[in-house]
Short mmCIF file of C-alpha atoms in Angstrom, two decimals:
data_model
loop_
_atom_site.label_atom_id
_atom_site.label_comp_id
_atom_site.label_asym_id
_atom_site.label_seq_id
_atom_site.Cartn_x
_atom_site.Cartn_y
_atom_site.Cartn_z
CA MET A 5 221.37 73.86 78.73
CA THR A 6 219.90 73.85 82.25
CA ASP A 7 216.62 72.21 83.26
CA SER A 8 215.04 75.62 83.73
CA GLU A 9 216.08 76.67 80.22
CA ARG A 10 214.71 73.41 78.80
CA ASN A 11 211.39 74.06 80.52
CA GLY A 12 211.25 77.63 79.27
CA ARG A 13 211.53 79.03 82.78
CA GLU A 14 213.80 81.58 84.35
CA ALA A 15 216.80 80.31 86.32
CA ARG A 16 215.70 82.47 89.25
CA GLY A 17 212.04 83.30 89.36
CA PRO A 18 209.62 85.21 91.53
CA ALA A 19 209.05 84.49 95.20
CA VAL A 20 205.52 84.46 96.57
CA ILE A 21 205.34 85.18 100.28
CA GLY A 22 202.38 83.51 101.97
CA GLY A 23 200.82 80.14 101.23
CA GLY A 24 197.19 81.08 101.78
CA PRO A 25 194.63 81.10 98.96
CA ALA A 26 195.91 84.38 97.47
CA GLY A 27 199.53 83.18 97.53
CA LEU A 28 198.60 79.83 95.98
CA ALA A 29 196.63 81.62 93.25
CA ALA A 30 199.51 84.02 92.57
CA ALA A 31 201.95 81.10 92.36
CA GLU A 32 199.65 79.29 89.94
CA VAL A 33 199.30 82.29 87.61
CA LEU A 34 203.06 82.95 87.65
CA ALA A 35 203.91 79.28 87.03
CA GLN A 36 201.46 79.05 84.14
CA ALA A 37 203.19 82.10 82.66
CA GLY A 38 206.44 80.11 82.66
CA HIS A 39 208.12 81.37 85.83
CA ALA A 40 209.97 79.12 88.27
CA VAL A 41 208.10 80.09 91.43
CA THR A 42 209.15 79.58 95.04
CA LEU A 43 206.28 79.87 97.50
CA TYR A 44 207.24 80.67 101.10
CA ASP A 45 205.04 80.28 104.15
CA ARG A 46 205.83 80.63 107.84
CA MET A 47 203.63 77.63 108.65
CA PRO A 48 204.86 74.06 108.15
CA SER A 49 202.60 73.61 105.13
CA VAL A 50 200.71 75.82 102.71
CA GLY A 51 196.94 76.12 102.42
CA ARG A 52 196.07 76.07 106.11
CA LYS A 53 193.73 79.06 105.86
CA PHE A 54 191.96 77.37 102.98
CA LEU A 55 191.36 74.34 105.18
CA ILE A 56 190.05 76.53 108.00
CA ALA A 57 187.62 78.21 105.58
CA GLY A 58 186.41 74.75 104.61
CA ARG A 59 185.18 73.93 108.10
CA GLY A 60 181.86 75.55 107.21
CA GLY A 61 181.44 73.58 103.99
CA LEU A 62 183.65 75.90 101.91
CA ASN A 63 181.26 78.46 100.45
CA LEU A 64 183.19 79.25 97.26
CA THR A 65 181.04 81.92 95.65
CA HIS A 66 177.44 82.81 94.82
CA SER A 67 175.40 81.75 91.81
CA GLU A 68 173.43 84.97 91.23
CA PRO A 69 173.77 86.90 87.94
CA LEU A 70 176.97 88.95 87.69
CA PRO A 71 175.34 92.42 88.06
CA ALA A 72 173.69 91.37 91.34
CA PHE A 73 176.90 89.68 92.48
CA LEU A 74 178.90 92.84 91.81
CA GLY A 75 176.34 94.83 93.80
CA ARG A 76 177.46 93.02 96.96
CA TYR A 77 180.82 94.82 96.93
CA HIS A 78 181.37 98.35 98.21
CA PRO A 79 182.25 100.90 97.19
CA ARG A 80 180.20 100.05 94.13
CA GLY A 81 182.37 99.40 91.09
CA ALA A 82 185.65 99.10 92.99
CA LEU A 83 186.10 95.41 92.17
CA ASP A 84 184.05 95.10 89.00
CA GLU A 85 187.05 94.71 86.68
CA ALA A 86 188.79 92.13 88.86
CA ILE A 87 185.63 90.06 89.38
CA ALA A 88 184.70 90.28 85.70
CA ALA A 89 188.15 88.84 84.90
CA PHE A 90 187.43 85.82 87.15
CA PRO A 91 183.66 85.63 87.65
CA PRO A 92 181.84 82.97 89.70
CA GLU A 93 181.43 80.74 86.64
CA ALA A 94 185.20 80.77 86.10
CA LEU A 95 185.77 79.75 89.72
CA ARG A 96 183.40 76.81 89.28
CA ALA A 97 185.20 75.82 86.05
CA TRP A 98 188.56 76.09 87.87
CA CYS A 99 187.28 73.71 90.58
CA GLU A 100 186.00 71.28 87.97
CA GLY A 101 189.38 71.47 86.22
CA LEU A 102 190.85 70.21 89.47
CA GLY A 103 188.33 67.34 89.48
CA GLU A 104 186.13 68.85 92.19
CA LEU A 105 182.53 69.32 91.11
CA THR A 106 180.45 72.09 92.67
CA PHE A 107 176.75 72.59 93.34
CA VAL A 108 174.43 75.48 94.13
CA GLY A 109 172.79 75.27 97.53
CA SER A 110 169.27 76.47 98.33
CA SER A 111 170.73 79.84 99.40
CA GLY A 112 172.35 80.35 95.98
CA ARG A 113 175.80 79.79 97.45
CA VAL A 114 178.22 77.51 95.61
CA PHE A 115 179.96 74.64 97.45
CA PRO A 116 182.19 71.73 96.45
CA LYS A 117 180.13 68.53 96.23
CA SER A 118 182.32 66.99 98.93
CA PHE A 119 181.56 69.92 101.28
CA LYS A 120 185.25 69.72 102.19
CA ALA A 121 188.26 71.88 101.47
CA SER A 122 190.87 69.13 101.69
CA PRO A 123 190.14 67.35 98.37
CA LEU A 124 190.20 70.67 96.52
CA LEU A 125 193.41 71.75 98.25
CA ARG A 126 195.12 68.41 97.51
CA ALA A 127 194.19 68.72 93.83
CA TRP A 128 195.38 72.35 93.75
CA LEU A 129 198.71 71.47 95.37
CA GLY A 130 199.06 68.62 92.89
CA ARG A 131 198.59 71.05 90.03
CA LEU A 132 201.14 73.44 91.54
CA ALA A 133 203.63 70.59 91.93
CA PHE A 134 203.07 69.66 88.28
CA GLU A 135 203.72 73.31 87.38
CA ARG A 136 206.95 72.94 89.38
CA VAL A 137 206.05 75.48 92.06
CA GLN A 138 208.40 74.91 94.98
CA ALA A 139 206.56 75.39 98.28
CA VAL A 140 208.81 76.00 101.28
CA GLY A 141 207.38 75.94 104.79
CA ALA A 142 208.84 76.63 108.19
CA GLU A 143 209.56 72.94 108.87
CA ALA A 144 212.41 73.14 106.39
CA GLY A 145 213.84 76.09 108.28
CA ALA A 146 213.67 78.14 105.10
CA GLN A 147 213.35 81.87 105.10
CA PRO A 148 212.49 84.05 102.12
CA PRO A 149 215.41 86.08 100.82
CA ALA A 150 216.04 88.97 103.19
CA ARG A 151 216.24 91.35 100.29
CA LEU A 152 214.27 90.63 97.16
CA SER A 153 215.76 92.06 94.01
CA ARG A 154 213.55 94.24 91.82
CA SER A 155 213.51 91.49 89.20
CA TRP A 156 211.61 89.26 91.66
CA LEU A 157 208.89 91.79 92.32
CA LEU A 158 206.13 91.75 89.74
#
């Protein structure tokens, strides 16, 4: 029995292209579903855009009631289902699950207590490593497979 079989994962799993916040989130969801994920990024390390977003204190979300929050997105209703599946309260709980507490500023915006992206990113990357997500950056000279098989595309 291989290690991947012992861990309940596929021998060859999905590839996520791009190590920004969306790619990291996709890798996390796939890994938690039991897939052996390889995360590719053209930069030497993943999460760089997350760090750049953190330069302004890392405004994570807004604390207003969900109907008002949904009203900020246009066309109206286009993102309601997606946001309802992961509302602002869930984002705050996710941060706290990584050990990063949040607070609501006077504007109603939600920030990490540290006002920095790096502690949150380090904790997130630690969780991904625990989930056995393999992140591959350009420094390793790695390239994503030139042709991804249909079984890799979800």
